[in-house]
mmCIF file of C-alpha atoms in Angstrom:
data_model
loop_
_atom_site.group_PDB
_atom_site.id
_atom_site.type_symbol
_atom_site.label_atom_id
_atom_site.label_comp_id
_atom_site.label_asym_id
_atom_site.label_seq_id
_atom_site.Cartn_x
_atom_site.Cartn_y
_atom_site.Cartn_z
ATOM 1 C CA MET A 1 13.867 -115.135 -50.420
ATOM 2 C CA PRO A 2 10.360 -114.071 -51.757
ATOM 3 C CA LEU A 3 9.683 -115.192 -55.087
ATOM 4 C CA LEU A 4 8.982 -112.653 -57.964
ATOM 5 C CA ASN A 5 5.770 -112.669 -60.221
ATOM 6 C CA THR A 6 8.033 -112.563 -63.792
ATOM 7 C CA SER A 7 4.872 -113.161 -65.836
ATOM 8 C CA LYS A 8 2.923 -110.390 -64.220
ATOM 9 C CA MET A 9 6.040 -108.245 -65.043
ATOM 10 C CA ALA A 10 6.454 -109.319 -68.259
ATOM 11 C CA THR A 11 2.814 -108.796 -69.365
ATOM 12 C CA GLN A 12 2.982 -105.319 -67.484
ATOM 13 C CA GLN A 13 6.216 -104.330 -69.526
ATOM 14 C CA THR A 14 4.635 -105.640 -72.630
ATOM 15 C CA LYS A 15 1.127 -103.783 -72.563
ATOM 16 C CA ARG A 16 3.280 -100.579 -71.596
ATOM 17 C CA GLN A 17 5.340 -101.145 -74.656
ATOM 18 C CA GLU A 18 2.716 -101.479 -77.135
ATOM 19 C CA LEU A 19 1.459 -98.382 -75.811
ATOM 20 C CA ILE A 20 4.953 -96.647 -76.337
ATOM 21 C CA THR A 21 4.797 -98.350 -79.936
ATOM 22 C CA GLU A 22 1.436 -96.516 -80.388
ATOM 23 C CA LEU A 23 3.040 -93.286 -79.544
ATOM 24 C CA ARG A 24 6.026 -93.525 -81.789
ATOM 25 C CA THR A 25 3.790 -94.527 -84.865
ATOM 26 C CA ILE A 26 1.546 -91.697 -84.011
ATOM 27 C CA LEU A 27 4.243 -89.132 -83.960
ATOM 28 C CA GLY A 28 5.555 -90.460 -87.506
ATOM 29 C CA ASP A 29 8.564 -92.925 -86.439
ATOM 30 C CA GLY A 30 9.776 -94.792 -89.159
ATOM 31 C CA MET A 31 8.975 -91.766 -91.828
ATOM 32 C CA VAL A 32 10.724 -89.018 -89.854
ATOM 33 C CA ASP A 33 13.242 -88.841 -86.964
ATOM 34 C CA VAL A 34 11.728 -88.710 -83.696
ATOM 35 C CA GLU A 35 14.258 -87.211 -81.292
ATOM 36 C CA LEU A 36 12.420 -88.828 -78.340
ATOM 37 C CA ASP A 37 14.422 -91.467 -75.958
ATOM 38 C CA PRO A 38 12.755 -94.258 -73.986
ATOM 39 C CA LYS A 39 12.768 -92.506 -70.947
ATOM 40 C CA HIS A 40 11.177 -89.536 -72.514
ATOM 41 C CA PHE A 41 8.036 -91.969 -73.451
ATOM 42 C CA ASP A 42 8.077 -93.700 -69.762
ATOM 43 C CA THR A 43 7.740 -90.254 -68.420
ATOM 44 C CA ALA A 44 4.897 -89.010 -70.414
ATOM 45 C CA ILE A 45 3.160 -92.374 -69.544
ATOM 46 C CA ASP A 46 3.846 -91.820 -65.927
ATOM 47 C CA LEU A 47 2.612 -88.061 -65.895
ATOM 48 C CA SER A 48 -0.531 -89.138 -67.914
ATOM 49 C CA VAL A 49 -1.465 -91.798 -65.297
ATOM 50 C CA ASP A 50 -0.509 -89.520 -62.187
ATOM 51 C CA ARG A 51 -3.060 -86.942 -63.931
ATOM 52 C CA PHE A 52 -5.772 -89.345 -64.511
ATOM 53 C CA ARG A 53 -5.409 -90.793 -60.791
ATOM 54 C CA GLN A 54 -5.381 -87.181 -59.471
ATOM 55 C CA ARG A 55 -8.529 -85.939 -61.865
ATOM 56 C CA SER A 56 -10.778 -88.992 -62.356
ATOM 57 C CA SER A 57 -12.666 -91.206 -59.876
ATOM 58 C CA ASN A 58 -12.523 -94.082 -62.629
ATOM 59 C CA SER A 59 -8.689 -94.744 -61.219
ATOM 60 C CA THR A 60 -9.848 -96.397 -57.925
ATOM 61 C CA GLU A 61 -11.970 -99.142 -57.498
ATOM 62 C CA GLU A 62 -13.951 -100.496 -54.368
ATOM 63 C CA SER A 63 -12.558 -103.441 -52.829
ATOM 64 C CA TYR A 64 -12.520 -105.699 -49.437
ATOM 65 C CA ILE A 65 -9.498 -106.759 -47.435
ATOM 66 C CA TYR A 66 -9.232 -108.614 -44.013
ATOM 67 C CA LEU A 67 -7.325 -107.318 -41.348
ATOM 68 C CA LYS A 68 -6.460 -109.426 -38.125
ATOM 69 C CA ILE A 69 -6.336 -107.278 -34.972
ATOM 70 C CA LEU A 70 -4.006 -107.714 -32.279
ATOM 71 C CA GLN A 71 -4.635 -107.646 -28.532
ATOM 72 C CA ASP A 72 -3.238 -103.973 -27.309
ATOM 73 C CA THR A 73 -2.504 -103.057 -30.643
ATOM 74 C CA ASN A 74 -4.307 -99.967 -32.273
ATOM 75 C CA GLU A 75 -1.983 -99.053 -35.366
ATOM 76 C CA TYR A 76 -1.711 -101.117 -38.550
ATOM 77 C CA THR A 77 0.188 -100.619 -42.063
ATOM 78 C CA LEU A 78 -2.212 -101.038 -44.958
ATOM 79 C CA PRO A 79 -0.871 -101.626 -48.500
ATOM 80 C CA LYS A 80 0.018 -98.460 -50.286
ATOM 81 C CA GLU A 81 -2.670 -99.143 -52.977
ATOM 82 C CA VAL A 82 -5.311 -98.137 -50.242
ATOM 83 C CA ILE A 83 -6.383 -94.672 -50.558
ATOM 84 C CA GLU A 84 -9.413 -94.485 -48.320
ATOM 85 C CA VAL A 85 -11.083 -96.884 -45.640
ATOM 86 C CA ARG A 86 -14.875 -96.545 -45.563
ATOM 87 C CA GLU A 87 -16.034 -98.705 -42.786
ATOM 88 C CA ILE A 88 -14.746 -101.539 -40.292
ATOM 89 C CA PHE A 89 -17.080 -104.532 -39.846
ATOM 90 C CA ARG A 90 -16.620 -106.773 -37.208
ATOM 91 C CA ARG A 91 -18.180 -110.265 -36.910
ATOM 92 C CA SER A 92 -18.884 -109.961 -33.014
ATOM 93 C CA VAL A 93 -18.340 -107.603 -30.225
ATOM 94 C CA ALA A 94 -14.924 -107.343 -28.437
ATOM 95 C CA GLY A 95 -13.735 -110.938 -29.521
ATOM 96 C CA SER A 96 -17.007 -112.590 -27.658
ATOM 97 C CA ASN A 97 -19.660 -114.602 -30.111
ATOM 98 C CA ASN A 98 -22.529 -113.459 -28.037
ATOM 99 C CA SER A 99 -25.369 -111.207 -28.547
ATOM 100 C CA ILE A 100 -24.867 -110.262 -32.065
ATOM 101 C CA ASP A 101 -22.844 -112.559 -33.767
ATOM 102 C CA LEU A 102 -23.182 -111.930 -37.435
ATOM 103 C CA ASP A 103 -22.689 -115.154 -38.828
ATOM 104 C CA PRO A 104 -24.277 -115.468 -42.408
ATOM 105 C CA PHE A 105 -25.526 -118.888 -42.044
ATOM 106 C CA GLU A 106 -27.583 -118.060 -38.868
ATOM 107 C CA LEU A 107 -28.926 -114.822 -40.433
ATOM 108 C CA ALA A 108 -30.005 -117.081 -43.419
ATOM 109 C CA TYR A 109 -31.569 -119.303 -41.004
ATOM 110 C CA THR A 110 -33.010 -116.764 -39.085
ATOM 111 C CA ASN A 111 -34.572 -114.879 -42.416
ATOM 112 C CA LEU A 112 -35.997 -118.323 -43.458
ATOM 113 C CA TYR A 113 -38.026 -118.872 -40.504
ATOM 114 C CA PHE A 114 -39.478 -115.657 -39.951
ATOM 115 C CA LEU A 115 -40.605 -115.147 -43.286
ATOM 116 C CA GLN A 116 -42.329 -118.383 -43.897
ATOM 117 C CA GLY A 117 -46.176 -117.637 -44.298
ATOM 118 C CA GLY A 118 -48.606 -118.952 -41.990
ATOM 119 C CA ARG A 119 -46.505 -119.027 -38.900
ATOM 120 C CA ILE A 120 -46.076 -116.698 -35.904
ATOM 121 C CA GLY A 121 -43.648 -113.751 -36.852
ATOM 122 C CA GLY A 122 -43.340 -112.071 -40.107
ATOM 123 C CA LEU A 123 -41.667 -109.528 -41.501
ATOM 124 C CA MET A 124 -42.135 -107.307 -38.180
ATOM 125 C CA THR A 125 -40.650 -109.611 -36.049
ATOM 126 C CA TRP A 126 -37.471 -110.128 -38.589
ATOM 127 C CA ASP A 127 -37.140 -106.151 -38.554
ATOM 128 C CA ALA A 128 -37.235 -105.901 -34.798
ATOM 129 C CA PHE A 129 -34.514 -108.443 -34.540
ATOM 130 C CA ALA A 130 -32.243 -106.719 -37.097
ATOM 131 C CA GLN A 131 -32.917 -103.427 -34.987
ATOM 132 C CA TYR A 132 -32.027 -105.178 -31.649
ATOM 133 C CA GLN A 133 -28.687 -106.379 -33.701
ATOM 134 C CA GLU A 134 -27.968 -102.801 -34.550
ATOM 135 C CA VAL A 135 -28.729 -101.182 -31.217
ATOM 136 C CA VAL A 136 -26.458 -103.944 -29.502
ATOM 137 C CA ARG A 137 -23.714 -102.834 -31.705
ATOM 138 C CA ARG A 138 -23.904 -99.397 -31.266
ATOM 139 C CA LEU A 139 -23.888 -99.559 -27.326
ATOM 140 C CA PHE A 140 -21.517 -102.182 -26.925
ATOM 141 C CA GLY A 141 -18.782 -101.652 -29.447
ATOM 142 C CA GLY A 142 -19.962 -103.170 -32.287
ATOM 143 C CA TYR A 143 -18.914 -100.018 -34.168
ATOM 144 C CA LEU A 144 -14.910 -99.487 -34.647
ATOM 145 C CA ASN A 145 -13.848 -95.770 -34.727
ATOM 146 C CA PHE A 146 -10.744 -95.071 -36.702
ATOM 147 C CA LYS A 147 -8.482 -92.651 -38.595
ATOM 148 C CA TYR A 148 -6.835 -93.400 -41.813
ATOM 149 C CA ILE A 149 -3.568 -91.405 -42.859
ATOM 150 C CA THR A 150 -3.390 -91.625 -46.591
ATOM 151 C CA GLU A 151 0.243 -90.596 -46.770
ATOM 152 C CA SER A 152 1.627 -93.131 -44.218
ATOM 153 C CA ASN A 153 -1.024 -95.841 -44.996
ATOM 154 C CA LYS A 154 -1.587 -96.166 -41.220
ATOM 155 C CA LEU A 155 -4.989 -96.980 -39.879
ATOM 156 C CA ILE A 156 -5.345 -95.980 -36.444
ATOM 157 C CA LEU A 157 -8.038 -97.472 -33.935
ATOM 158 C CA MET A 158 -9.396 -95.080 -31.710
ATOM 159 C CA ARG A 159 -9.773 -97.572 -28.679
ATOM 160 C CA ARG A 160 -7.350 -100.403 -27.404
ATOM 161 C CA PRO A 161 -8.275 -103.876 -28.713
ATOM 162 C CA ARG A 162 -9.123 -106.211 -25.780
ATOM 163 C CA ALA A 163 -8.911 -109.525 -28.017
ATOM 164 C CA GLU A 164 -7.575 -110.568 -31.242
ATOM 165 C CA GLU A 165 -9.899 -110.767 -33.817
ATOM 166 C CA THR A 166 -10.633 -110.435 -37.900
ATOM 167 C CA VAL A 167 -12.392 -107.804 -39.519
ATOM 168 C CA LEU A 168 -13.519 -106.816 -42.791
ATOM 169 C CA LEU A 169 -12.393 -103.526 -44.160
ATOM 170 C CA GLN A 170 -14.138 -101.646 -47.100
ATOM 171 C CA VAL A 171 -11.697 -99.628 -48.980
ATOM 172 C CA TYR A 172 -10.932 -97.748 -51.857
ATOM 173 C CA MET A 173 -7.807 -98.793 -54.000
ATOM 174 C CA GLU A 174 -5.549 -97.445 -56.899
ATOM 175 C CA LYS A 175 -6.292 -99.479 -59.741
ATOM 176 C CA PRO A 176 -2.806 -101.160 -61.094
ATOM 177 C CA VAL A 177 -1.194 -99.307 -64.186
ATOM 178 C CA ASP A 178 -1.578 -102.411 -66.457
ATOM 179 C CA THR A 179 -5.415 -101.883 -65.736
ATOM 180 C CA LEU A 180 -5.400 -98.455 -66.605
ATOM 181 C CA ILE A 181 -3.529 -98.506 -69.785
ATOM 182 C CA THR A 182 -5.918 -101.308 -71.132
ATOM 183 C CA GLN A 183 -9.458 -100.515 -69.863
ATOM 184 C CA ARG A 184 -11.790 -99.110 -72.664
ATOM 185 C CA TYR A 185 -12.646 -95.886 -70.936
ATOM 186 C CA SER A 186 -8.939 -94.671 -69.703
ATOM 187 C CA ARG A 187 -6.725 -96.263 -72.321
ATOM 188 C CA PRO A 188 -7.623 -93.488 -74.937
ATOM 189 C CA TRP A 189 -7.400 -91.065 -72.414
ATOM 190 C CA ILE A 190 -3.948 -91.758 -71.050
ATOM 191 C CA ARG A 191 -2.754 -92.546 -74.989
ATOM 192 C CA ASP A 192 -3.907 -88.983 -75.722
ATOM 193 C CA TYR A 193 -2.445 -87.319 -72.935
ATOM 194 C CA ALA A 194 0.894 -89.395 -73.030
ATOM 195 C CA LEU A 195 0.785 -88.147 -76.832
ATOM 196 C CA ALA A 196 0.565 -84.548 -75.689
ATOM 197 C CA GLN A 197 3.240 -84.642 -73.198
ATOM 198 C CA CYS A 198 5.380 -86.041 -76.102
ATOM 199 C CA LYS A 199 4.330 -83.258 -78.144
ATOM 200 C CA MET A 200 5.198 -80.927 -75.497
ATOM 201 C CA MET A 201 8.823 -82.260 -75.070
ATOM 202 C CA LEU A 202 9.515 -82.146 -78.872
ATOM 203 C CA GLY A 203 8.258 -78.695 -78.944
ATOM 204 C CA GLU A 204 10.335 -77.414 -76.119
ATOM 205 C CA ALA A 205 13.632 -79.053 -77.703
ATOM 206 C CA ARG A 206 12.482 -77.480 -81.094
ATOM 207 C CA SER A 207 11.579 -74.161 -80.129
ATOM 208 C CA LYS A 208 15.349 -73.550 -78.985
ATOM 209 C CA TYR A 209 16.118 -72.730 -82.524
ATOM 210 C CA SER A 210 13.760 -71.070 -84.817
ATOM 211 C CA SER A 211 15.499 -72.433 -87.828
ATOM 212 C CA LEU A 212 18.475 -74.741 -88.955
ATOM 213 C CA PRO A 213 20.569 -74.448 -91.767
ATOM 214 C CA GLY A 214 19.872 -76.864 -94.913
ATOM 215 C CA ALA A 215 20.944 -77.522 -98.478
ATOM 216 C CA GLN A 216 18.054 -75.253 -99.787
ATOM 217 C CA GLY A 217 18.488 -72.607 -97.316
ATOM 218 C CA SER A 218 17.061 -72.584 -93.616
ATOM 219 C CA VAL A 219 14.663 -75.184 -92.403
ATOM 220 C CA THR A 220 11.898 -73.738 -90.171
ATOM 221 C CA LEU A 221 11.224 -76.012 -86.998
ATOM 222 C CA ASN A 222 7.765 -76.692 -85.577
ATOM 223 C CA GLY A 223 8.438 -76.327 -81.524
ATOM 224 C CA ASP A 224 5.952 -73.666 -81.023
ATOM 225 C CA ALA A 225 3.157 -75.301 -83.262
ATOM 226 C CA LEU A 226 3.788 -78.850 -81.392
ATOM 227 C CA LYS A 227 3.606 -76.770 -77.896
ATOM 228 C CA ALA A 228 0.521 -75.141 -79.056
ATOM 229 C CA GLU A 229 -1.115 -78.255 -80.404
ATOM 230 C CA ALA A 230 0.043 -80.139 -77.209
ATOM 231 C CA GLN A 231 -1.719 -77.405 -74.715
ATOM 232 C CA ALA A 232 -4.775 -77.584 -76.600
ATOM 233 C CA THR A 233 -5.197 -81.525 -76.508
ATOM 234 C CA MET A 234 -4.560 -81.271 -72.699
ATOM 235 C CA GLU A 235 -7.246 -78.974 -72.255
ATOM 236 C CA ARG A 236 -9.808 -80.830 -73.899
ATOM 237 C CA LEU A 237 -8.745 -84.253 -72.200
ATOM 238 C CA GLU A 238 -9.387 -82.177 -68.974
ATOM 239 C CA ARG A 239 -12.801 -81.049 -70.108
ATOM 240 C CA GLU A 240 -13.570 -84.976 -70.840
ATOM 241 C CA ILE A 241 -12.926 -85.651 -67.419
ATOM 242 C CA ASP A 242 -15.271 -83.095 -66.440
ATOM 243 C CA THR A 243 -18.095 -84.162 -68.462
ATOM 244 C CA TYR A 244 -17.601 -88.138 -67.170
ATOM 245 C CA GLY A 245 -16.204 -89.256 -70.845
ATOM 246 C CA THR A 246 -13.826 -91.356 -69.027
ATOM 247 C CA GLY A 247 -15.888 -93.879 -67.276
ATOM 248 C CA GLU A 248 -16.429 -91.996 -64.263
ATOM 249 C CA ASP A 249 -19.968 -91.966 -62.154
ATOM 250 C CA PRO A 250 -21.999 -88.712 -62.745
ATOM 251 C CA LEU A 251 -23.223 -86.684 -59.895
ATOM 252 C CA THR A 252 -26.765 -87.593 -58.501
ATOM 253 C CA PHE A 253 -29.340 -85.584 -56.866
ATOM 254 C CA VAL A 254 -28.153 -83.936 -53.546
ATOM 255 C CA ILE A 255 -31.237 -83.650 -50.984
ATOM 256 C CA GLY A 256 -30.897 -81.208 -48.180
#
């Protein structure tokens, strides 16, 4: 039976609960009665995280994972956090260790040997050796063609592997929720967006009745005002992402 990482779950729950406490305090809980239940706060945070992941590039991170390729198997299931596979790096060609073995220690020795001053060879010889490796990889299957299906997390290799080998995948993964709600750039955005969602829920509930009877007459509810304020906050937060205010990498020059 697999063991659960209870400490990580408790830490994530604590961070999430701290965010809910902040939302309650901002809404005036303790001074007035806030009609929202715990499930409403959880829903507001989930909606904020989903929106941030949809709009912001800061919700992903580059990572490298190892994958063991099996013989005659060209379809593999990756973790659900993986949203894009950029490249597959192979150590050798077709399971062999000849021609273009990419042992880092061998490359370090080659670099040290050819770059020594006063000896035969130099930068040109080292560059020719590197180009030789690249050409051999291109001609003899050093690069793997693949297709990654995000919806099912399926990695499909375009040709049948002839032998078992371990490859390195360059991937982009979703940042965990506990990272997003604690990061210095994403936390304020998620908190403000979740607060706007809470105000929208309160506004929907309070706008069902324009007023309620009270001891001194009717009491006017602020449902419409809450919804208008929430909508304005959401639009402002959307513009912050467009102007790279939440930690995104800005656009660079495009040539061509």
